[in-house]
XYZ file of C-alpha atoms in Angstrom:
155
model
C 11.175 9.839 -18.901
C 14.825 10.704 -18.943
C 16.975 7.565 -19.301
C 18.903 8.425 -16.102
C 15.674 8.564 -14.107
C 14.267 5.430 -15.781
C 17.314 3.559 -14.512
C 16.096 4.066 -10.936
C 13.049 1.846 -11.485
C 15.323 -1.173 -10.871
C 15.264 -0.114 -7.218
C 11.472 0.123 -7.271
C 11.318 -3.407 -8.790
C 13.840 -4.724 -6.183
C 11.753 -3.308 -3.351
C 8.565 -4.901 -4.697
C 10.179 -8.308 -5.184
C 11.908 -8.342 -1.720
C 8.692 -7.217 -0.093
C 6.523 -9.880 -1.718
C 9.020 -12.709 -1.296
C 9.534 -11.960 2.437
C 5.772 -11.630 2.931
C 5.219 -14.971 1.221
C 7.840 -16.607 3.457
C 6.340 -15.003 6.572
C 2.866 -16.260 5.664
C 4.248 -19.795 5.186
C 6.447 -19.967 8.268
C 4.678 -17.817 10.888
C 1.466 -18.144 12.821
C -0.842 -15.186 12.701
C -0.455 -12.911 15.745
C 2.150 -15.154 17.419
C 5.609 -13.596 18.164
C 8.669 -15.641 17.270
C 11.742 -14.165 19.048
C 14.854 -13.860 16.849
C 17.050 -11.943 19.265
C 16.384 -9.417 22.021
C 14.664 -6.403 20.542
C 13.526 -8.274 17.338
C 10.650 -10.659 16.740
C 8.950 -12.019 13.697
C 5.185 -11.520 14.229
C 2.746 -12.111 11.409
C -0.176 -9.567 11.451
C -2.748 -8.512 8.915
C -3.179 -4.701 8.776
C -6.285 -3.461 7.023
C -5.346 0.080 8.039
C -2.406 2.321 7.133
C 0.678 3.266 9.043
C 0.461 2.549 12.753
C -2.816 0.743 12.021
C -4.580 4.044 11.238
C -8.238 3.287 10.342
C -7.715 -0.358 11.063
C -11.206 -0.765 12.485
C -13.032 1.456 9.969
C -15.365 -1.229 8.734
C -13.851 -2.079 5.283
C -14.252 1.102 3.275
C -10.649 1.997 4.069
C -9.388 -0.710 1.754
C -10.696 1.099 -1.276
C -9.687 4.501 0.059
C -6.079 3.333 0.521
C -6.070 1.621 -2.866
C -7.139 4.869 -4.618
C -4.847 7.062 -2.462
C -1.819 4.850 -3.007
C -2.428 4.650 -6.760
C -2.785 8.446 -7.102
C 0.297 9.046 -5.036
C 2.358 6.466 -6.972
C 1.377 8.040 -10.321
C 2.254 11.513 -9.016
C 5.645 10.223 -7.832
C 6.283 8.485 -11.145
C 5.547 11.720 -13.020
C 7.836 13.525 -10.631
C 10.573 11.007 -11.322
C 10.042 11.291 -15.023
C 10.382 15.077 -14.994
C 13.313 15.160 -12.570
C 16.406 16.934 -13.974
C 19.467 14.750 -14.478
C 21.917 14.726 -11.619
C 19.323 14.415 -8.833
C 20.349 10.944 -7.755
C 19.377 11.256 -4.126
C 15.871 12.458 -4.988
C 15.528 9.849 -7.704
C 16.528 7.092 -5.228
C 14.065 8.425 -2.662
C 11.247 8.451 -5.148
C 12.064 4.894 -6.360
C 12.011 3.606 -2.796
C 8.694 5.220 -1.937
C 7.100 4.042 -5.192
C 8.362 0.460 -4.580
C 7.103 0.427 -1.035
C 3.735 1.829 -2.010
C 3.407 -0.739 -4.793
C 4.268 -3.619 -2.458
C 1.598 -2.695 0.035
C -0.828 -1.827 -2.738
C -0.436 -5.405 -4.101
C -1.406 -6.789 -0.678
C -4.504 -4.578 -0.498
C -5.633 -5.624 -3.921
C -4.953 -9.319 -3.318
C -5.945 -9.715 0.292
C -7.731 -6.596 1.493
C -4.990 -5.970 4.065
C -1.241 -5.536 4.292
C 0.914 -8.307 5.577
C 3.324 -7.109 8.332
C 5.888 -9.345 10.129
C 8.832 -7.356 11.509
C 8.504 -6.373 15.198
C 11.128 -4.186 16.840
C 10.843 -3.474 20.594
C 12.809 -2.360 23.637
C 11.684 -3.253 27.130
C 7.917 -2.480 27.185
C 8.091 -0.108 24.120
C 7.228 -1.705 20.813
C 7.206 -0.219 17.311
C 4.159 -1.193 15.269
C 4.824 -4.359 13.221
C 5.933 -3.476 9.693
C 7.305 -4.973 6.525
C 9.989 -4.353 3.799
C 7.683 -2.039 1.870
C 7.137 0.141 4.973
C 10.907 0.236 5.483
C 11.430 1.378 1.876
C 8.781 4.109 2.258
C 10.414 5.284 5.510
C 13.945 5.364 4.064
C 12.624 7.122 0.909
C 10.794 9.699 2.945
C 13.966 10.375 5.016
C 15.938 10.800 1.790
C 13.303 13.188 0.475
C 13.781 15.301 3.643
C 17.534 15.110 3.348
C 17.400 16.173 -0.294
C 15.184 19.099 0.640
C 17.744 20.354 3.141
C 20.554 19.951 0.669
C 18.934 22.180 -1.911
C 18.620 25.999 -1.711
């Protein structure tokens, strides 16, 4: 791995630590499936998500845990290899990959330890509500947006 790309793994580690610490605090302070209003449009709501994004395959009967563990591991390894082979000077892409890897690892840890992902951030407006998410999900989303931005910046 090129030294400049290896330096981006601090961001991966930061995402994992922030994700796990906030999940630990959420589990200690919040009651499962009970919303705690923080301010209009924002609640803290502890949920256990055995599925993927937007609770995809949530009620699949248990096999999805192993499917998502394997899928996340394979994708993370592919992204690490991509990061390792990335030419110097691609800071935006390196940042994006580090964020996605960190988010994936944070949620992978939950799946391995509990069999589900701990989510606790709820954003809503009026009757519209975004699915409850966590810091790892946020890192994956920001990383994916940066990947798209990088793709549009390159010929």
